[in-house]
GROMACS .gro file of C-alpha atoms in nm:
model
  468
    1UNK     CA    1   9.384  14.059  16.557
    2UNK     CA    2   9.525  13.865  16.263
    3UNK     CA    3   9.300  13.572  16.351
    4UNK     CA    4   8.989  13.790  16.341
    5UNK     CA    5   9.103  13.937  16.009
    6UNK     CA    6   9.118  13.583  15.869
    7UNK     CA    7   8.769  13.509  16.006
    8UNK     CA    8   8.614  13.824  15.855
    9UNK     CA    9   8.788  13.756  15.524
   10UNK     CA   10   8.648  13.405  15.521
   11UNK     CA   11   8.294  13.539  15.586
   12UNK     CA   12   8.325  13.762  15.279
   13UNK     CA   13   8.504  13.517  15.049
   14UNK     CA   14   8.381  13.162  15.119
   15UNK     CA   15   8.001  13.183  15.072
   16UNK     CA   16   8.040  13.298  14.712
   17UNK     CA   17   8.241  12.991  14.613
   18UNK     CA   18   8.086  12.697  14.803
   19UNK     CA   19   7.748  12.538  14.864
   20UNK     CA   20   7.568  12.673  15.174
   21UNK     CA   21   7.636  12.354  15.371
   22UNK     CA   22   8.006  12.347  15.287
   23UNK     CA   23   8.032  12.721  15.354
   24UNK     CA   24   7.890  12.675  15.703
   25UNK     CA   25   8.139  12.397  15.777
   26UNK     CA   26   8.433  12.605  15.657
   27UNK     CA   27   8.322  12.914  15.847
   28UNK     CA   28   8.286  12.709  16.165
   29UNK     CA   29   8.640  12.582  16.122
   30UNK     CA   30   8.768  12.935  16.055
   31UNK     CA   31   8.597  13.064  16.367
   32UNK     CA   32   8.759  12.813  16.601
   33UNK     CA   33   9.091  12.746  16.423
   34UNK     CA   34   9.156  13.039  16.185
   35UNK     CA   35   9.522  12.968  16.104
   36UNK     CA   36   9.474  12.596  16.052
   37UNK     CA   37   9.160  12.665  15.849
   38UNK     CA   38   9.350  12.912  15.630
   39UNK     CA   39   9.616  12.654  15.545
   40UNK     CA   40   9.357  12.383  15.481
   41UNK     CA   41   9.147  12.612  15.265
   42UNK     CA   42   9.449  12.710  15.060
   43UNK     CA   43   9.522  12.340  14.999
   44UNK     CA   44   9.170  12.197  14.981
   45UNK     CA   45   8.911  12.468  14.988
   46UNK     CA   46   8.820  12.538  14.628
   47UNK     CA   47   8.697  12.258  14.404
   48UNK     CA   48   8.874  12.401  14.100
   49UNK     CA   49   9.176  12.269  13.919
   50UNK     CA   50   9.477  12.502  13.886
   51UNK     CA   51   9.503  12.728  13.583
   52UNK     CA   52   9.719  12.495  13.369
   53UNK     CA   53   9.461  12.220  13.411
   54UNK     CA   54   9.169  12.451  13.334
   55UNK     CA   55   9.337  12.549  13.006
   56UNK     CA   56   9.351  12.183  12.907
   57UNK     CA   57   8.987  12.150  13.003
   58UNK     CA   58   8.902  12.436  12.770
   59UNK     CA   59   9.059  12.241  12.484
   60UNK     CA   60   8.902  11.909  12.584
   61UNK     CA   61   8.564  11.951  12.404
   62UNK     CA   62   8.744  11.990  12.072
   63UNK     CA   63   8.929  11.665  12.139
   64UNK     CA   64   8.618  11.470  12.237
   65UNK     CA   65   8.366  11.611  11.989
   66UNK     CA   66   8.483  11.400  11.691
   67UNK     CA   67   8.431  11.088  11.904
   68UNK     CA   68   8.094  11.202  12.036
   69UNK     CA   69   7.983  11.286  11.681
   70UNK     CA   70   8.040  10.924  11.578
   71UNK     CA   71   7.826  10.789  11.861
   72UNK     CA   72   7.458  10.776  11.756
   73UNK     CA   73   7.283  11.060  11.937
   74UNK     CA   74   6.948  10.884  11.971
   75UNK     CA   75   6.832  10.523  11.995
   76UNK     CA   76   6.575  10.405  11.740
   77UNK     CA   77   6.234  10.552  11.810
   78UNK     CA   78   6.373  10.835  12.024
   79UNK     CA   79   6.374  10.668  12.370
   80UNK     CA   80   6.129  10.395  12.269
   81UNK     CA   81   6.032  10.192  12.572
   82UNK     CA   82   6.121  10.456  12.827
   83UNK     CA   83   5.863  10.592  13.065
   84UNK     CA   84   5.814  10.966  13.047
   85UNK     CA   85   5.994  11.033  13.374
   86UNK     CA   86   6.290  10.823  13.257
   87UNK     CA   87   6.308  11.015  12.931
   88UNK     CA   88   6.357  11.326  13.140
   89UNK     CA   89   6.629  11.149  13.340
   90UNK     CA   90   6.802  11.036  13.019
   91UNK     CA   91   6.797  11.394  12.893
   92UNK     CA   92   6.937  11.518  13.225
   93UNK     CA   93   7.223  11.268  13.209
   94UNK     CA   94   7.300  11.366  12.849
   95UNK     CA   95   7.298  11.736  12.932
   96UNK     CA   96   7.546  11.680  13.216
   97UNK     CA   97   7.785  11.435  13.051
   98UNK     CA   98   7.708  11.491  12.678
   99UNK     CA   99   7.664  11.116  12.619
  100UNK     CA  100   7.330  10.976  12.498
  101UNK     CA  101   7.144  10.656  12.594
  102UNK     CA  102   7.218  10.372  12.352
  103UNK     CA  103   7.053  10.043  12.263
  104UNK     CA  104   7.236   9.733  12.145
  105UNK     CA  105   7.424   9.652  12.466
  106UNK     CA  106   7.481   9.341  12.673
  107UNK     CA  107   7.564   9.377  13.041
  108UNK     CA  108   7.656   9.139  13.318
  109UNK     CA  109   7.696   9.215  13.687
  110UNK     CA  110   7.978   9.035  13.868
  111UNK     CA  111   8.031   9.061  14.242
  112UNK     CA  112   8.290   8.784  14.278
  113UNK     CA  113   8.603   8.981  14.364
  114UNK     CA  114   8.875   8.742  14.252
  115UNK     CA  115   8.682   8.631  13.946
  116UNK     CA  116   8.653   8.992  13.828
  117UNK     CA  117   9.032   9.028  13.846
  118UNK     CA  118   9.076   8.706  13.648
  119UNK     CA  119   8.817   8.807  13.389
  120UNK     CA  120   8.972   9.149  13.331
  121UNK     CA  121   9.312   8.984  13.288
  122UNK     CA  122   9.156   8.735  13.045
  123UNK     CA  123   8.995   9.015  12.843
  124UNK     CA  124   9.334   9.187  12.818
  125UNK     CA  125   9.490   8.858  12.707
  126UNK     CA  126   9.233   8.840  12.427
  127UNK     CA  127   9.292   9.201  12.315
  128UNK     CA  128   9.391   9.253  11.952
  129UNK     CA  129   9.425   9.630  11.914
  130UNK     CA  130   9.424   9.818  12.245
  131UNK     CA  131   9.368   9.790  12.619
  132UNK     CA  132   9.280  10.104  12.814
  133UNK     CA  133   9.264  10.098  13.194
  134UNK     CA  134   9.196  10.369  13.449
  135UNK     CA  135   9.196  10.290  13.823
  136UNK     CA  136   9.197  10.499  14.136
  137UNK     CA  137   9.393  10.226  14.317
  138UNK     CA  138   9.627   9.979  14.148
  139UNK     CA  139   9.867   9.783  14.363
  140UNK     CA  140  10.154   9.558  14.270
  141UNK     CA  141  10.010   9.269  14.477
  142UNK     CA  142   9.867   8.935  14.366
  143UNK     CA  143   9.556   9.097  14.215
  144UNK     CA  144   9.735   9.386  14.049
  145UNK     CA  145  10.005   9.150  13.923
  146UNK     CA  146   9.750   8.953  13.721
  147UNK     CA  147   9.635   9.266  13.541
  148UNK     CA  148   9.984   9.411  13.497
  149UNK     CA  149  10.118   9.079  13.366
  150UNK     CA  150   9.831   9.064  13.116
  151UNK     CA  151   9.917   9.417  12.999
  152UNK     CA  152  10.283   9.321  12.960
  153UNK     CA  153  10.189   9.016  12.753
  154UNK     CA  154   9.953   9.221  12.538
  155UNK     CA  155  10.211   9.492  12.474
  156UNK     CA  156  10.466   9.225  12.379
  157UNK     CA  157  10.239   9.103  12.100
  158UNK     CA  158  10.179   9.454  11.965
  159UNK     CA  159   9.862   9.563  12.147
  160UNK     CA  160   9.854   9.933  12.239
  161UNK     CA  161   9.828   9.933  12.620
  162UNK     CA  162   9.755  10.253  12.812
  163UNK     CA  163   9.721  10.274  13.189
  164UNK     CA  164   9.611  10.562  13.412
  165UNK     CA  165   9.636  10.544  13.792
  166UNK     CA  166   9.561  10.812  14.047
  167UNK     CA  167   9.860  10.964  14.225
  168UNK     CA  168   9.698  10.955  14.569
  169UNK     CA  169   9.490  10.639  14.544
  170UNK     CA  170   9.786  10.441  14.406
  171UNK     CA  171  10.053  10.623  14.605
  172UNK     CA  172  10.192  10.315  14.782
  173UNK     CA  173  10.287  10.123  14.467
  174UNK     CA  174  10.288  10.370  14.177
  175UNK     CA  175  10.668  10.401  14.168
  176UNK     CA  176  10.710  10.023  14.176
  177UNK     CA  177  10.459   9.987  13.895
  178UNK     CA  178  10.632  10.258  13.690
  179UNK     CA  179  10.965  10.078  13.726
  180UNK     CA  180  10.804   9.746  13.641
  181UNK     CA  181  10.640   9.875  13.324
  182UNK     CA  182  10.942  10.065  13.199
  183UNK     CA  183  11.056   9.927  12.862
  184UNK     CA  184  10.757   9.684  12.845
  185UNK     CA  185  10.565   9.887  12.587
  186UNK     CA  186  10.285   9.965  12.833
  187UNK     CA  187  10.226  10.343  12.851
  188UNK     CA  188  10.151  10.445  13.208
  189UNK     CA  189  10.072  10.789  13.345
  190UNK     CA  190   9.998  10.900  13.698
  191UNK     CA  191   9.688  11.115  13.727
  192UNK     CA  192   9.751  11.454  13.887
  193UNK     CA  193  10.086  11.380  14.055
  194UNK     CA  194  10.131  11.602  14.358
  195UNK     CA  195  10.327  11.915  14.273
  196UNK     CA  196  10.345  12.252  14.446
  197UNK     CA  197  10.548  12.443  14.189
  198UNK     CA  198  10.514  12.450  13.808
  199UNK     CA  199  10.188  12.281  13.708
  200UNK     CA  200  10.081  12.256  14.071
  201UNK     CA  201   9.808  12.007  14.157
  202UNK     CA  202   9.552  11.969  14.433
  203UNK     CA  203   9.566  11.692  14.693
  204UNK     CA  204   9.190  11.649  14.716
  205UNK     CA  205   9.083  11.660  14.349
  206UNK     CA  206   9.119  11.297  14.248
  207UNK     CA  207   9.024  11.068  13.962
  208UNK     CA  208   8.820  10.800  14.139
  209UNK     CA  209   8.706  10.619  13.822
  210UNK     CA  210   8.740  10.248  13.747
  211UNK     CA  211   8.729  10.191  13.371
  212UNK     CA  212   8.851   9.914  13.142
  213UNK     CA  213   8.808   9.927  12.763
  214UNK     CA  214   8.932   9.642  12.543
  215UNK     CA  215   8.941   9.691  12.163
  216UNK     CA  216   8.641   9.927  12.183
  217UNK     CA  217   8.422   9.618  12.225
  218UNK     CA  218   8.441   9.521  12.594
  219UNK     CA  219   8.415   9.751  12.892
  220UNK     CA  220   8.421   9.724  13.270
  221UNK     CA  221   8.286   9.980  13.515
  222UNK     CA  222   8.194   9.977  13.883
  223UNK     CA  223   8.342   9.999  14.230
  224UNK     CA  224   8.639   9.761  14.228
  225UNK     CA  225   8.998   9.878  14.233
  226UNK     CA  226   9.284   9.647  14.143
  227UNK     CA  227   9.423   9.524  14.473
  228UNK     CA  228   9.388   9.203  14.670
  229UNK     CA  229   9.055   9.135  14.837
  230UNK     CA  230   9.211   9.187  15.182
  231UNK     CA  231   9.313   9.547  15.122
  232UNK     CA  232   9.353   9.637  15.489
  233UNK     CA  233   9.445   9.364  15.743
  234UNK     CA  234   9.143   9.145  15.820
  235UNK     CA  235   8.924   9.367  15.600
  236UNK     CA  236   8.783   9.182  15.300
  237UNK     CA  237   8.610   9.384  15.031
  238UNK     CA  238   8.279   9.314  14.860
  239UNK     CA  239   8.240   9.490  14.525
  240UNK     CA  240   8.015   9.500  14.222
  241UNK     CA  241   8.135   9.546  13.866
  242UNK     CA  242   7.955   9.550  13.532
  243UNK     CA  243   8.100   9.398  13.217
  244UNK     CA  244   7.946   9.554  12.907
  245UNK     CA  245   7.964   9.500  12.534
  246UNK     CA  246   7.802   9.714  12.267
  247UNK     CA  247   7.793  10.085  12.181
  248UNK     CA  248   7.803  10.202  12.544
  249UNK     CA  249   8.166  10.083  12.553
  250UNK     CA  250   8.244  10.375  12.324
  251UNK     CA  251   8.113  10.613  12.589
  252UNK     CA  252   8.357  10.463  12.838
  253UNK     CA  253   8.619  10.501  12.567
  254UNK     CA  254   8.533  10.869  12.531
  255UNK     CA  255   8.588  10.927  12.902
  256UNK     CA  256   8.922  10.747  12.891
  257UNK     CA  257   9.036  10.948  12.588
  258UNK     CA  258   8.950  11.265  12.779
  259UNK     CA  259   9.135  11.156  13.091
  260UNK     CA  260   9.438  11.058  12.883
  261UNK     CA  261   9.443  11.396  12.711
  262UNK     CA  262   9.421  11.585  13.040
  263UNK     CA  263   9.730  11.406  13.167
  264UNK     CA  264   9.937  11.394  12.848
  265UNK     CA  265   9.792  11.651  12.603
  266UNK     CA  266   9.795  11.363  12.353
  267UNK     CA  267   9.483  11.318  12.141
  268UNK     CA  268   9.441  10.941  12.095
  269UNK     CA  269   9.083  10.955  11.965
  270UNK     CA  270   9.140  10.780  11.632
  271UNK     CA  271   8.875  10.590  11.438
  272UNK     CA  272   9.038  10.261  11.535
  273UNK     CA  273   8.915  10.314  11.889
  274UNK     CA  274   8.553  10.312  11.765
  275UNK     CA  275   8.491   9.983  11.581
  276UNK     CA  276   8.217  10.007  11.318
  277UNK     CA  277   8.056   9.682  11.426
  278UNK     CA  278   8.021   9.820  11.779
  279UNK     CA  279   7.863  10.140  11.652
  280UNK     CA  280   7.627   9.945  11.427
  281UNK     CA  281   7.468   9.766  11.723
  282UNK     CA  282   7.312  10.095  11.836
  283UNK     CA  283   7.096  10.095  11.522
  284UNK     CA  284   6.944   9.755  11.588
  285UNK     CA  285   6.719   9.870  11.872
  286UNK     CA  286   6.759   9.552  12.077
  287UNK     CA  287   6.965   9.477  12.384
  288UNK     CA  288   6.985   9.687  12.698
  289UNK     CA  289   6.943  10.063  12.686
  290UNK     CA  290   7.248  10.202  12.870
  291UNK     CA  291   7.401  10.544  12.926
  292UNK     CA  292   7.725  10.663  13.085
  293UNK     CA  293   7.765  10.983  13.283
  294UNK     CA  294   8.105  11.133  13.375
  295UNK     CA  295   8.108  11.380  13.664
  296UNK     CA  296   8.363  11.570  13.869
  297UNK     CA  297   8.551  11.901  13.875
  298UNK     CA  298   8.587  11.866  13.496
  299UNK     CA  299   8.204  11.894  13.476
  300UNK     CA  300   8.135  12.178  13.724
  301UNK     CA  301   7.775  12.240  13.617
  302UNK     CA  302   7.637  11.940  13.812
  303UNK     CA  303   7.752  11.635  14.006
  304UNK     CA  304   7.633  11.278  14.030
  305UNK     CA  305   7.418  11.377  14.329
  306UNK     CA  306   7.184  11.551  14.084
  307UNK     CA  307   7.118  11.214  13.917
  308UNK     CA  308   7.065  11.034  14.248
  309UNK     CA  309   6.827  11.304  14.369
  310UNK     CA  310   6.630  11.306  14.043
  311UNK     CA  311   6.587  10.928  14.042
  312UNK     CA  312   6.472  10.919  14.404
  313UNK     CA  313   6.222  11.200  14.348
  314UNK     CA  314   6.080  11.010  14.050
  315UNK     CA  315   6.053  10.675  14.228
  316UNK     CA  316   5.705  10.529  14.265
  317UNK     CA  317   5.748  10.210  14.466
  318UNK     CA  318   6.099  10.129  14.583
  319UNK     CA  319   6.452  10.267  14.607
  320UNK     CA  320   6.760  10.076  14.725
  321UNK     CA  321   7.097  10.244  14.775
  322UNK     CA  322   7.428  10.068  14.843
  323UNK     CA  323   7.736  10.267  14.935
  324UNK     CA  324   8.032  10.236  15.171
  325UNK     CA  325   8.018  10.605  15.260
  326UNK     CA  326   7.688  10.784  15.319
  327UNK     CA  327   7.737  11.153  15.397
  328UNK     CA  328   7.457  11.313  15.193
  329UNK     CA  329   7.397  11.673  15.102
  330UNK     CA  330   7.071  11.838  15.197
  331UNK     CA  331   6.911  11.780  14.857
  332UNK     CA  332   6.972  11.405  14.861
  333UNK     CA  333   6.856  11.375  15.222
  334UNK     CA  334   6.536  11.564  15.144
  335UNK     CA  335   6.472  11.349  14.837
  336UNK     CA  336   6.497  11.033  15.048
  337UNK     CA  337   6.265  11.168  15.319
  338UNK     CA  338   6.016  11.291  15.060
  339UNK     CA  339   6.013  10.955  14.885
  340UNK     CA  340   5.923  10.777  15.209
  341UNK     CA  341   5.642  11.025  15.275
  342UNK     CA  342   5.504  10.942  14.929
  343UNK     CA  343   5.488  10.575  15.025
  344UNK     CA  344   5.810  10.467  14.851
  345UNK     CA  345   6.004  10.194  15.028
  346UNK     CA  346   6.363  10.314  15.074
  347UNK     CA  347   6.642  10.075  15.173
  348UNK     CA  348   6.997  10.189  15.253
  349UNK     CA  349   7.281   9.935  15.261
  350UNK     CA  350   7.610  10.052  15.409
  351UNK     CA  351   7.905   9.872  15.553
  352UNK     CA  352   7.894   9.823  15.931
  353UNK     CA  353   8.236   9.983  15.985
  354UNK     CA  354   8.424  10.195  15.732
  355UNK     CA  355   8.800  10.246  15.716
  356UNK     CA  356   8.765  10.596  15.865
  357UNK     CA  357   8.630  10.665  16.214
  358UNK     CA  358   8.542  11.022  16.111
  359UNK     CA  359   8.321  10.893  15.831
  360UNK     CA  360   8.172  10.637  16.070
  361UNK     CA  361   8.064  10.915  16.305
  362UNK     CA  362   7.953  11.143  16.022
  363UNK     CA  363   7.724  10.890  15.855
  364UNK     CA  364   7.592  10.762  16.187
  365UNK     CA  365   7.477  11.116  16.263
  366UNK     CA  366   7.214  11.073  15.989
  367UNK     CA  367   7.078  10.738  16.108
  368UNK     CA  368   6.822  10.865  16.359
  369UNK     CA  369   6.684  11.112  16.107
  370UNK     CA  370   6.661  10.841  15.840
  371UNK     CA  371   6.506  10.585  16.074
  372UNK     CA  372   6.254  10.838  16.202
  373UNK     CA  373   6.151  10.912  15.845
  374UNK     CA  374   6.091  10.541  15.780
  375UNK     CA  375   6.406  10.450  15.585
  376UNK     CA  376   6.522  10.091  15.632
  377UNK     CA  377   6.892  10.109  15.723
  378UNK     CA  378   7.099   9.791  15.697
  379UNK     CA  379   7.454   9.755  15.826
  380UNK     CA  380   7.637   9.495  15.619
  381UNK     CA  381   7.840   9.265  15.845
  382UNK     CA  382   8.004   8.998  15.631
  383UNK     CA  383   8.270   9.212  15.460
  384UNK     CA  384   8.359   9.572  15.386
  385UNK     CA  385   8.077   9.664  15.147
  386UNK     CA  386   8.251   9.881  14.890
  387UNK     CA  387   7.989   9.837  14.616
  388UNK     CA  388   7.817  10.151  14.487
  389UNK     CA  389   7.481  10.115  14.318
  390UNK     CA  390   7.119  10.224  14.315
  391UNK     CA  391   6.799  10.056  14.196
  392UNK     CA  392   6.468  10.234  14.142
  393UNK     CA  393   6.131  10.062  14.109
  394UNK     CA  394   6.153   9.773  13.863
  395UNK     CA  395   6.324   9.942  13.569
  396UNK     CA  396   6.631  10.148  13.663
  397UNK     CA  397   6.971  10.018  13.773
  398UNK     CA  398   7.269  10.245  13.841
  399UNK     CA  399   7.625  10.131  13.909
  400UNK     CA  400   7.953  10.317  13.915
  401UNK     CA  401   8.246  10.451  14.110
  402UNK     CA  402   8.066  10.720  14.308
  403UNK     CA  403   8.007  10.708  14.681
  404UNK     CA  404   7.716  10.900  14.829
  405UNK     CA  405   7.923  11.166  14.997
  406UNK     CA  406   8.042  11.519  14.934
  407UNK     CA  407   8.379  11.405  14.804
  408UNK     CA  408   8.222  11.210  14.519
  409UNK     CA  409   7.962  11.482  14.459
  410UNK     CA  410   8.208  11.772  14.429
  411UNK     CA  411   8.574  11.669  14.432
  412UNK     CA  412   8.625  11.333  14.263
  413UNK     CA  413   8.607  11.250  13.894
  414UNK     CA  414   8.354  10.966  13.879
  415UNK     CA  415   8.183  10.750  13.619
  416UNK     CA  416   7.828  10.618  13.643
  417UNK     CA  417   7.641  10.367  13.426
  418UNK     CA  418   7.262  10.395  13.404
  419UNK     CA  419   7.061  10.097  13.279
  420UNK     CA  420   6.700  10.152  13.173
  421UNK     CA  421   6.629   9.783  13.198
  422UNK     CA  422   6.388   9.584  13.417
  423UNK     CA  423   6.596   9.266  13.403
  424UNK     CA  424   6.902   9.444  13.537
  425UNK     CA  425   6.700   9.616  13.810
  426UNK     CA  426   6.578   9.269  13.907
  427UNK     CA  427   6.932   9.137  13.923
  428UNK     CA  428   7.030   9.423  14.152
  429UNK     CA  429   6.735   9.336  14.373
  430UNK     CA  430   6.868   8.983  14.410
  431UNK     CA  431   7.206   9.124  14.512
  432UNK     CA  432   7.037   9.357  14.760
  433UNK     CA  433   6.845   9.063  14.905
  434UNK     CA  434   7.175   8.892  14.973
  435UNK     CA  435   7.301   9.208  15.142
  436UNK     CA  436   6.990   9.214  15.358
  437UNK     CA  437   7.040   8.856  15.472
  438UNK     CA  438   7.395   8.939  15.584
  439UNK     CA  439   7.313   9.268  15.751
  440UNK     CA  440   7.175   9.400  16.075
  441UNK     CA  441   6.868   9.619  16.031
  442UNK     CA  442   6.884   9.919  16.261
  443UNK     CA  443   6.599   9.971  16.507
  444UNK     CA  444   6.511  10.330  16.593
  445UNK     CA  445   6.452  10.277  16.964
  446UNK     CA  446   6.764  10.066  17.000
  447UNK     CA  447   6.969  10.324  16.811
  448UNK     CA  448   6.851  10.599  17.043
  449UNK     CA  449   7.005  10.412  17.337
  450UNK     CA  450   7.364  10.468  17.218
  451UNK     CA  451   7.583  10.656  17.462
  452UNK     CA  452   7.599  11.032  17.508
  453UNK     CA  453   7.965  11.064  17.408
  454UNK     CA  454   7.903  10.872  17.087
  455UNK     CA  455   7.617  11.106  17.001
  456UNK     CA  456   7.842  11.401  17.080
  457UNK     CA  457   8.113  11.266  16.847
  458UNK     CA  458   7.852  11.216  16.574
  459UNK     CA  459   7.719  11.569  16.608
  460UNK     CA  460   8.063  11.730  16.606
  461UNK     CA  461   8.172  11.526  16.306
  462UNK     CA  462   7.851  11.610  16.121
  463UNK     CA  463   7.937  11.978  16.144
  464UNK     CA  464   8.248  11.918  15.934
  465UNK     CA  465   8.103  11.636  15.720
  466UNK     CA  466   8.092  11.853  15.405
  467UNK     CA  467   8.471  11.875  15.430
  468UNK     CA  468   8.535  11.499  15.461
   0.00000   0.00000   0.00000
């Protein structure tokens, strides 16, 4: 009787607080495993921060507004050079994340894993005023040591060094890192440490961002965490990061200032974090037009999936998506299928095997549908493809921390960089070409020959995919 009471309560309560797809998955779990589902829903079921965190979020706009006010709210000529459909996208991004598109930027993609670690360490070594870092995963291994040592050296010469790491993503080494940095002058805080009493936190609401800001002049954003390239045994990661200079760095700075405030209640948004020469570049009208969009539970109105869906709907010739985890919602899946029907070439690059068998089954459950629609699906074989980016036609390039799954769409705090720039879209195409040469393209008829029990596992896992 108690089990049925739980089920009926779930039917009344859950649909009003979740998307239809997620509601169906939760209700299915409640029907078969009511007590387990009740515990899981209590821990993971509602994509809202606890009350103490929501109160900080209410105060956050007042903290960020002085910084946002100093960032030019329009490029010269009011989106000069943008196609009409991209002007609409730029407005959408600004409405979600409150940060405008800005000219005057230089950007460089770098997919060499070890070189990125060395370059970030070198940028920290050249810092004069501050170094701000936020990573989902930071380990005290040979890669993390280079960055941590650079922070220690910078702090020793008087640079203000601030470091944020996620409590879950960095759980294996966060205590070691805290002990290491004690008395070094580097300020480190753990994002949302797990607590079940005063100031309780949620296990599943994580800060998944990767951000570096040096002196308000240099920024890094993308997919790469700070750990050695062989994160799991015999699993070597392939990433893609973007190094940026120019006014868009101040948008990354704004996100970091907000994240720092949410953890510490300290407002660090002083004028020194926004160099005048960096701001001035936005008025020149040259350089790449870039825009940053933060998403996550702190921005409940819309997630990064809204951007992906909008861009795919607006595509005219070609879309290429790269992600390690592809568990789409219905809107994104429909946008992809619709694009193919309009004659748009759609390519999907995903790693051949993820680090989760549940996600493997879940994303494989979509392959037949995608292949039947005409999507070109490539399984990357050389390494674990952890890069996360999207290119549209010949003029839009998107890179960031977000996977294409429900966790990134609803639960994780993410950061995404949008480049309205044909040269950068071309560079992404070259990277995608390299992926293609090192991948196996799935064949529909061959895929249909997979075994019955594998198909059964895929179908069962798909039912709970909104919860993964």
